[in-house]
PDB file of C-alpha atoms in Angstrom:
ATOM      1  CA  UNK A   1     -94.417 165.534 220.953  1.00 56.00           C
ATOM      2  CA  UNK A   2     -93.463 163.556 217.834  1.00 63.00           C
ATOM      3  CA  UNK A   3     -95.720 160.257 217.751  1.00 78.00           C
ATOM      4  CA  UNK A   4     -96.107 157.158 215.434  1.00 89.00           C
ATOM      5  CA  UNK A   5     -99.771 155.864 214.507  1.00 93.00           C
ATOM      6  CA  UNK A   6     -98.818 151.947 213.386  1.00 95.00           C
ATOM      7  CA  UNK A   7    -101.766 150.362 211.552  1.00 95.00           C
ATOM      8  CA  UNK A   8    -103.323 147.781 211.961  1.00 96.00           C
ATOM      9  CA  UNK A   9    -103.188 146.845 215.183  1.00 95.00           C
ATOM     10  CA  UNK A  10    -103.729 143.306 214.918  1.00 96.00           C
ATOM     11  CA  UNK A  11    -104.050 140.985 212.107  1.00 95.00           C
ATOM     12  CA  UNK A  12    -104.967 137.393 211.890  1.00 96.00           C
ATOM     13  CA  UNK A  13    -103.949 135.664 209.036  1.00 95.00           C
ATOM     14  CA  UNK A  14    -103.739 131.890 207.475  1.00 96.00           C
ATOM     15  CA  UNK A  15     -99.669 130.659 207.095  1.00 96.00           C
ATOM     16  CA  UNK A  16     -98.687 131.689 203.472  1.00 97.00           C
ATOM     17  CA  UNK A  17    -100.089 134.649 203.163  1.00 97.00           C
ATOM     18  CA  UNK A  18     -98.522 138.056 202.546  1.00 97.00           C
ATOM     19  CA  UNK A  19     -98.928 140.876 205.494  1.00 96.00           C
ATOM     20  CA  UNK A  20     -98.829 144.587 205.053  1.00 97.00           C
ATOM     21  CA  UNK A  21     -98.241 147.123 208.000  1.00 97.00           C
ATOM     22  CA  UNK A  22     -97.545 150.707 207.848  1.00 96.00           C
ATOM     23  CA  UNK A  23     -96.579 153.694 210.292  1.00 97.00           C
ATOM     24  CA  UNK A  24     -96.838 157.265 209.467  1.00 96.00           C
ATOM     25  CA  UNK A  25     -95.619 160.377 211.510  1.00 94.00           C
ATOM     26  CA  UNK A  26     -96.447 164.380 211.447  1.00 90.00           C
ATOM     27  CA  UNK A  27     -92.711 164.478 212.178  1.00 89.00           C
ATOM     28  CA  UNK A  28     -89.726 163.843 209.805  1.00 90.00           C
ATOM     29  CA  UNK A  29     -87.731 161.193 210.633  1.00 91.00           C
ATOM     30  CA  UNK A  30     -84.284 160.541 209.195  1.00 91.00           C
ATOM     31  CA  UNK A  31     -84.362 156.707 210.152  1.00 93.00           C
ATOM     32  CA  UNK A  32     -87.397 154.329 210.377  1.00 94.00           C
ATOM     33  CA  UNK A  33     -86.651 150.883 211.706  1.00 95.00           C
ATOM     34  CA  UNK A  34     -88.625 147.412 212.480  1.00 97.00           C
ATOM     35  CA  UNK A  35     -88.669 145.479 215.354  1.00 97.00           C
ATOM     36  CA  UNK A  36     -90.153 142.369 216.209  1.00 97.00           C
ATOM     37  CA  UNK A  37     -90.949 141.367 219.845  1.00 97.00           C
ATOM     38  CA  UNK A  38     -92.071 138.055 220.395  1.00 95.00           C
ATOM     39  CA  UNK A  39     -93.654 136.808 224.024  1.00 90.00           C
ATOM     40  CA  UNK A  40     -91.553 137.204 227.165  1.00 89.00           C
ATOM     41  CA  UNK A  41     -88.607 139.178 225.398  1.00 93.00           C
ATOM     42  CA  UNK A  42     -87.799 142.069 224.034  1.00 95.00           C
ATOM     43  CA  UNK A  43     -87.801 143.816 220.713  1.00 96.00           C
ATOM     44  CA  UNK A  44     -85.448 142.668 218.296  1.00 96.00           C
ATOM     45  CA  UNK A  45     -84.128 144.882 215.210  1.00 94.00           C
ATOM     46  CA  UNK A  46     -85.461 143.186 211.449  1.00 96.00           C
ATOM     47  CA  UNK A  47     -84.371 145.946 209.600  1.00 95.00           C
ATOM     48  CA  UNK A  48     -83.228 149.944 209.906  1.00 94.00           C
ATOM     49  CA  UNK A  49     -84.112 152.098 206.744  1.00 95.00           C
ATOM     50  CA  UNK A  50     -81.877 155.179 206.360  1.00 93.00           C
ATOM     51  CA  UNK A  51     -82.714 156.927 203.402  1.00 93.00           C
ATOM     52  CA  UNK A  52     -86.034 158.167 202.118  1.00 93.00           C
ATOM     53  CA  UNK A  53     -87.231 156.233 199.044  1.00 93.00           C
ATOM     54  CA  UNK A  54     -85.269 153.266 200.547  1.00 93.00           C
ATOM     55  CA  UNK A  55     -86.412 150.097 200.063  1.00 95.00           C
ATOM     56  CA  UNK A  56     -84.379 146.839 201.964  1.00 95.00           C
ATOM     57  CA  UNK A  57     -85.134 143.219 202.110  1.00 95.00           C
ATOM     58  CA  UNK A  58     -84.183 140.759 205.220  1.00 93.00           C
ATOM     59  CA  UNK A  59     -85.338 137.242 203.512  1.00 95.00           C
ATOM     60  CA  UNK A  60     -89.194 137.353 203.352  1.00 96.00           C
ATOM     61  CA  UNK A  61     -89.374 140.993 204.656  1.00 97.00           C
ATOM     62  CA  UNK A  62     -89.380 144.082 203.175  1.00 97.00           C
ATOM     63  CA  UNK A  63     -89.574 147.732 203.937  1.00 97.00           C
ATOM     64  CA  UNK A  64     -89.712 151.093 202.297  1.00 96.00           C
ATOM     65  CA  UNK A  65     -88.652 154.759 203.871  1.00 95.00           C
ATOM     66  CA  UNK A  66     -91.618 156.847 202.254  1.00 94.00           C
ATOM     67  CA  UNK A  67     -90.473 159.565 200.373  1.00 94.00           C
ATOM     68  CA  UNK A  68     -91.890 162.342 202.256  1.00 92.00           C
ATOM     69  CA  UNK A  69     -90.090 160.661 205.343  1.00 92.00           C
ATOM     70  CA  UNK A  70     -93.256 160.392 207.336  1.00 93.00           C
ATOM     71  CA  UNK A  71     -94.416 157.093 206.700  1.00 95.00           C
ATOM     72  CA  UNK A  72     -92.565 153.677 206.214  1.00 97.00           C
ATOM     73  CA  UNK A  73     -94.209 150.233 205.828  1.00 97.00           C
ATOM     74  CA  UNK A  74     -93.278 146.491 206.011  1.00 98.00           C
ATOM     75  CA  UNK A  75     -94.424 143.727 204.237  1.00 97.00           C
ATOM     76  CA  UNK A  76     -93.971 139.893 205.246  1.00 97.00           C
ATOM     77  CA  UNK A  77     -94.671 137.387 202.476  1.00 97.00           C
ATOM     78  CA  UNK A  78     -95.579 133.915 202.688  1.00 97.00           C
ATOM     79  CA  UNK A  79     -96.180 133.725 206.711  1.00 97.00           C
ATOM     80  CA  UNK A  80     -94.775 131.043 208.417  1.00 96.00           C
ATOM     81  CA  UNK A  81     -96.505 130.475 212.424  1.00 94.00           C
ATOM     82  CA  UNK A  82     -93.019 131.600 213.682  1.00 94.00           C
ATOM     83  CA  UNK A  83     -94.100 134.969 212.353  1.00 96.00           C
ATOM     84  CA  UNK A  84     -96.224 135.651 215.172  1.00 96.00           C
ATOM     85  CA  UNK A  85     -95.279 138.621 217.795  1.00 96.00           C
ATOM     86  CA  UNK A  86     -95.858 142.030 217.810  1.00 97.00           C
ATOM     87  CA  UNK A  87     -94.128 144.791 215.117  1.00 97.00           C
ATOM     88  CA  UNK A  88     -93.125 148.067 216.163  1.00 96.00           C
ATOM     89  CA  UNK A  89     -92.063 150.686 214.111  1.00 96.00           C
ATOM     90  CA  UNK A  90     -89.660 153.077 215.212  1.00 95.00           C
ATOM     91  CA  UNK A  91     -88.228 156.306 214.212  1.00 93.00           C
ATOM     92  CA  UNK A  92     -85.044 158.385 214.840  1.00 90.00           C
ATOM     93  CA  UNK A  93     -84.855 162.112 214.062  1.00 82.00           C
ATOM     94  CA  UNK A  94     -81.049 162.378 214.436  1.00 71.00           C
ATOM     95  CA  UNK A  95     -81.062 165.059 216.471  1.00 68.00           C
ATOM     96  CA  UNK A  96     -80.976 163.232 219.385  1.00 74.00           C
ATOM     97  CA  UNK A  97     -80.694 160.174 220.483  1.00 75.00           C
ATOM     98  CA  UNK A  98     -84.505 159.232 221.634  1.00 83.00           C
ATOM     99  CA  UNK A  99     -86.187 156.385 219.535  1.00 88.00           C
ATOM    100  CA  UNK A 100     -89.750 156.947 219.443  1.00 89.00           C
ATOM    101  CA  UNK A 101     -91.982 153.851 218.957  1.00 92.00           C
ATOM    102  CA  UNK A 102     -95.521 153.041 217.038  1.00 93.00           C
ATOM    103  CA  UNK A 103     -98.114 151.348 219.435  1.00 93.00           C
ATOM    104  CA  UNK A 104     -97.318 147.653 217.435  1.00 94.00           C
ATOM    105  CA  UNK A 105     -98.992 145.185 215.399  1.00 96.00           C
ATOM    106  CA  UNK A 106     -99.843 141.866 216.911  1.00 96.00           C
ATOM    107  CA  UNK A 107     -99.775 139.431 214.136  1.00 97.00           C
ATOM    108  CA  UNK A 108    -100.928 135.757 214.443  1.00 96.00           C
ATOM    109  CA  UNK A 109    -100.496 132.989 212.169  1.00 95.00           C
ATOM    110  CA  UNK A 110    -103.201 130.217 211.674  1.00 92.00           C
ATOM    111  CA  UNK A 111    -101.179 127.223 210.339  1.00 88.00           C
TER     112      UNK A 111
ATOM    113  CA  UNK B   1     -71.572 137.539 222.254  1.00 62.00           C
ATOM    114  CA  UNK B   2     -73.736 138.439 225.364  1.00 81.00           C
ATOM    115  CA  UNK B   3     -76.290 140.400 224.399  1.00 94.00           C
ATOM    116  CA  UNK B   4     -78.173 143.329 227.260  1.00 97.00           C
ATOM    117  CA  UNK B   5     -78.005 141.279 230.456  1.00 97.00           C
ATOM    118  CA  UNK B   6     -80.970 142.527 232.851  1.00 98.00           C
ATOM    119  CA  UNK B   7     -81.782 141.579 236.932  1.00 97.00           C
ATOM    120  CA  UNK B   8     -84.305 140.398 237.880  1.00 97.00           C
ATOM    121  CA  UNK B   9     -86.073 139.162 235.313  1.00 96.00           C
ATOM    122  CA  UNK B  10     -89.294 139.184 237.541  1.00 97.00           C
ATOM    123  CA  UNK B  11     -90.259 141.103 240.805  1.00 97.00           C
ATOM    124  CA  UNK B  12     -93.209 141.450 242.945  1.00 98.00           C
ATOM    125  CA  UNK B  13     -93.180 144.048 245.960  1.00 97.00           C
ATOM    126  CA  UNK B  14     -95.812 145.624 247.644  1.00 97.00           C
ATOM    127  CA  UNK B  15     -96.892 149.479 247.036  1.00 97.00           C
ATOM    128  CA  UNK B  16     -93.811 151.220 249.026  1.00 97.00           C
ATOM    129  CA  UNK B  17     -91.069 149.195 249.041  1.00 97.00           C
ATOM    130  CA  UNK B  18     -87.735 150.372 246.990  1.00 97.00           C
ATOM    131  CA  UNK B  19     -87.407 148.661 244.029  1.00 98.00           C
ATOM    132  CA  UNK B  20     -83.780 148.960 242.510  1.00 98.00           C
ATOM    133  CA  UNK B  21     -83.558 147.334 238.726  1.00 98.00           C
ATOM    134  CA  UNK B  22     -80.210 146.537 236.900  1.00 98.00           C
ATOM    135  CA  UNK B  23     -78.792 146.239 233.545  1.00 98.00           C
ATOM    136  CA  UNK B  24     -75.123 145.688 231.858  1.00 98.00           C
ATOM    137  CA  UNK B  25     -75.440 147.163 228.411  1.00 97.00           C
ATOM    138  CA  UNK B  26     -73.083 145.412 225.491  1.00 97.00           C
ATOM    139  CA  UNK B  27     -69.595 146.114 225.387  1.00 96.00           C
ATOM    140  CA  UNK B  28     -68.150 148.746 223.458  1.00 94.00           C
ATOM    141  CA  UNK B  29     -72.188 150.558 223.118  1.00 95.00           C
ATOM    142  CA  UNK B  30     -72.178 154.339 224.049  1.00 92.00           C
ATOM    143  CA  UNK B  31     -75.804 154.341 224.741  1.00 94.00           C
ATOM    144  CA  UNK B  32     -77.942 152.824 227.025  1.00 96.00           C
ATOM    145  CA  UNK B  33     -81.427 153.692 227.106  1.00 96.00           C
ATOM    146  CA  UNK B  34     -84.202 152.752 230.058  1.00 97.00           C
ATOM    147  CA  UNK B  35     -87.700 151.777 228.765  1.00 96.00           C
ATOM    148  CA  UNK B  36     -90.958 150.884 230.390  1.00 96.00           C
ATOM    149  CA  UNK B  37     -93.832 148.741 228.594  1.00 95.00           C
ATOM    150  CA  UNK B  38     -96.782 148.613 229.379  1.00 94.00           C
ATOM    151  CA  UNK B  39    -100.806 147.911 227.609  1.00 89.00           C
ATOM    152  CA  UNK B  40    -101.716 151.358 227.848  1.00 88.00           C
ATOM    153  CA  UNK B  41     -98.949 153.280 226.906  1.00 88.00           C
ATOM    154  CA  UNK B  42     -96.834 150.594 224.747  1.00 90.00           C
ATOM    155  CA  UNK B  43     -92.941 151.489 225.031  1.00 92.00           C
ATOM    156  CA  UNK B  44     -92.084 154.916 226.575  1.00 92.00           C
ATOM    157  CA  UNK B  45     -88.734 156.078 226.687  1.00 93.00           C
ATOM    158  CA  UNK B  46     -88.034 156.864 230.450  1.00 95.00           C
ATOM    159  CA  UNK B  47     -84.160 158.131 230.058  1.00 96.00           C
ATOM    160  CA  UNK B  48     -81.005 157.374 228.125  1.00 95.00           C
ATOM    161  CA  UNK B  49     -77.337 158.230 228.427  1.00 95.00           C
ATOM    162  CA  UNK B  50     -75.096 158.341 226.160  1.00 94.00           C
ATOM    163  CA  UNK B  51     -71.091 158.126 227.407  1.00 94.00           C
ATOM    164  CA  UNK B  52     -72.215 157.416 230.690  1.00 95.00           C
ATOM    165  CA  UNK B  53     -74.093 161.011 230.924  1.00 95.00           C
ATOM    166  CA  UNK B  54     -78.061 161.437 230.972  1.00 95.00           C
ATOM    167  CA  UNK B  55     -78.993 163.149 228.084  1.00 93.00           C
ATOM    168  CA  UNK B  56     -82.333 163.382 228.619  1.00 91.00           C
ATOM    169  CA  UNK B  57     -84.790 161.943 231.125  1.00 93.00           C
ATOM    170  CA  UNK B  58     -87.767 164.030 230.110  1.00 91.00           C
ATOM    171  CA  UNK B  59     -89.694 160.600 230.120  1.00 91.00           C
ATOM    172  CA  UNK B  60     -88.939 159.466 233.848  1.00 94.00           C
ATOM    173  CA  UNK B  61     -92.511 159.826 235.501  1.00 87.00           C
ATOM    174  CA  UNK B  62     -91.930 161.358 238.583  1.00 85.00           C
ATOM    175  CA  UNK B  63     -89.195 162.080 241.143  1.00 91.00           C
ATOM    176  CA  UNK B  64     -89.891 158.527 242.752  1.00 95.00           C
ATOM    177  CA  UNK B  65     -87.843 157.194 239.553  1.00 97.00           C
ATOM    178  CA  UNK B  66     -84.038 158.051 239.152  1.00 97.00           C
ATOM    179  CA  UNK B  67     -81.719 156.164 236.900  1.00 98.00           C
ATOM    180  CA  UNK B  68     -77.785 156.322 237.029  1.00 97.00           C
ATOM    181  CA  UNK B  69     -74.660 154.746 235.081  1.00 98.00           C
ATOM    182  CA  UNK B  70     -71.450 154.964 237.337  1.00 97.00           C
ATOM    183  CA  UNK B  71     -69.352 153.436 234.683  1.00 95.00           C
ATOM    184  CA  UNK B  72     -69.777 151.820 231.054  1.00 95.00           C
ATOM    185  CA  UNK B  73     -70.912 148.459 231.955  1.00 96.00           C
ATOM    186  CA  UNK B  74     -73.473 149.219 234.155  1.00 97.00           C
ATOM    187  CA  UNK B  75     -76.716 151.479 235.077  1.00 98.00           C
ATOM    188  CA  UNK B  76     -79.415 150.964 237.333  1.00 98.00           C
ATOM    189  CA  UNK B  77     -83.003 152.071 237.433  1.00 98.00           C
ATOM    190  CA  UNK B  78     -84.783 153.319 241.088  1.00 98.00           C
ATOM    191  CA  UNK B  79     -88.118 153.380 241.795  1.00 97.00           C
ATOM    192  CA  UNK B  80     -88.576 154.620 245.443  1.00 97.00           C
ATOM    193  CA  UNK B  81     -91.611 154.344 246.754  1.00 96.00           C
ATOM    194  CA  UNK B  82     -93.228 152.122 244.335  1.00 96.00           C
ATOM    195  CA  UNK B  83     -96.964 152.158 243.499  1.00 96.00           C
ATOM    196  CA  UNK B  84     -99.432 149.640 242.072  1.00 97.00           C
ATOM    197  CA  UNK B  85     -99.471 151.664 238.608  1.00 95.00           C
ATOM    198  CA  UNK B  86     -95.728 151.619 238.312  1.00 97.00           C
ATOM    199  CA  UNK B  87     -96.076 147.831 237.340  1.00 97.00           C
ATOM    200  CA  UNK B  88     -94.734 147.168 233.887  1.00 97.00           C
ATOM    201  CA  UNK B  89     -92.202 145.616 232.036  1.00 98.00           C
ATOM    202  CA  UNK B  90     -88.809 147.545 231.744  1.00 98.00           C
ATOM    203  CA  UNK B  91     -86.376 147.297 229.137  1.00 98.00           C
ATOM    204  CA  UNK B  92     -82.690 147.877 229.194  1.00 98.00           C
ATOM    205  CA  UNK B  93     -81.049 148.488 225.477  1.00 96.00           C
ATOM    206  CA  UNK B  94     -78.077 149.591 224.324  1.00 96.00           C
ATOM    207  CA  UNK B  95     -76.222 150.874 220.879  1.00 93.00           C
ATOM    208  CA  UNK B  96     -73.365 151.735 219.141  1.00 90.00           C
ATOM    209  CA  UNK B  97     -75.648 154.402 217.076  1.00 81.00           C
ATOM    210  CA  UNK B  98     -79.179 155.846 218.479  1.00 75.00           C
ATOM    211  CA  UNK B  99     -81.402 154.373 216.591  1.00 82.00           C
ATOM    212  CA  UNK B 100     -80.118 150.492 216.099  1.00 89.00           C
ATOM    213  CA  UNK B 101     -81.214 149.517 219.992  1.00 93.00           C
ATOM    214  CA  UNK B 102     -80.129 146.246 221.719  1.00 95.00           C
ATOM    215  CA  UNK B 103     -82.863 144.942 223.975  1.00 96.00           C
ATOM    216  CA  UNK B 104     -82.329 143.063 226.914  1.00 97.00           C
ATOM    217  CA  UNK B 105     -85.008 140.498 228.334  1.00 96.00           C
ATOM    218  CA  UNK B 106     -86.780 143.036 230.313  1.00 97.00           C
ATOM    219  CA  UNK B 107     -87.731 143.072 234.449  1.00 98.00           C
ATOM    220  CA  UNK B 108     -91.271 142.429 234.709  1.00 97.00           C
ATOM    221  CA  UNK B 109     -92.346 144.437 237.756  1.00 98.00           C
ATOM    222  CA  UNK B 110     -95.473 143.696 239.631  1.00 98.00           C
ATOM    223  CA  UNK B 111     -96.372 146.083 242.680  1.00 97.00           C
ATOM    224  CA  UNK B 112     -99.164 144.581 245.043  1.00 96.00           C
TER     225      UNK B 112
END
């Protein structure tokens, strides 16, 4: 079945520095999205890419639909200690409706 | 706006016992999707309707699970008998397109 690999799997960083995560597929996907989960809830959308070569902003993060449409990455600049939680990418093939999920990066932020 | 409401947020039962977990998607969303979380296996689509109709449960683990939506605002998720490895976190979400998912607060589940 179609899976994501989502690298790294956990980073550790100091507050203001930039973070770079990336998921790739052997499928196609026609949508790749971010989430964000942080402790004791559940994932919340940051941003939904819909077209390969795409590249959207949501305030200090930014993402890019690779042009093949098997990989997509997101990058988080100048960390702030609320950035902590775990990222999951997620990607929709539009022929149904199942969302299939990357295994998430846990990011934490040393102030 | 009220987001995905889920009930309970926590329960612990002992290996056996039915356990019967509930969610009321957002207004207006078509589909509602079950998901369990877990260390292992991270978030694994269990089933998902979409109009009130499964579409596909190809994730649902075994016949000891069963999920239904009688109407729009509501769906439940079944787990009878439950077992120690069935413990997990299980998320309700909903959406007015497939891919943009709602989340609700999950039910932690925690079979003894």
């Amino acid at each position: 079945g179609q899976q994501l690999n989502q690298s790294p799997q956990s980073m550790f960083i100091q507050e203001g520095e930039d973070v770079s995560m990336n998921c790739t597929s052997s499928s196609i996907f026609n949508t790749w999205l971010w989430y964000k989960q942080d402790p004791g809830e559940g994932p919340v959308l940051l941003i939904a890419l819909y077209k390969a070569g795409e590249l959207t902003s949501n305030g200090r993060l930014t993402a890019q639909f690779g042009i093949t449409r098997k990989d997509s990455f997101l990058n988080i600049s100048a960390s702030i200690p609320s950035d902590v939680g775990i990222y999951f990418c997620a990607g929709h093939s539009g022929n149904t409706g199942k969302l299939i999920f990357g295994q998430g990066t846990t990011l934490q932020v040393k102030p | 706006d009220a987001g995905v409401i889920q009930s309970p947020r926590h329960e612990v039962t002992e290996m056996g016992q039915e356990v019967t977990l509930r969610c009321k998607p957002i207004s207006g969303h078509d589909y509602l999707f079950w998901y369990r979380q877990t260390m292992m296996r991270g978030l694994e689509l269990l089933i998902y309707f979409n109009n009130n109709v499964p579409i596909d449960d190809s994730g649902m683990p075994e016949d000891r699970f069963s999920a239904k939506m009688p109407n729009a605002s509501f769906s439940t998720l079944k787990i009878q008998p439950s077992e120690p490895r069935d413990s997990a976190v299980y998320f309700c979400a909903s959406s007015l397109t497939p891919g943009e998912l709602f989340f609700g607060e999950g039910s932690r589940l925690t079979v003894l």
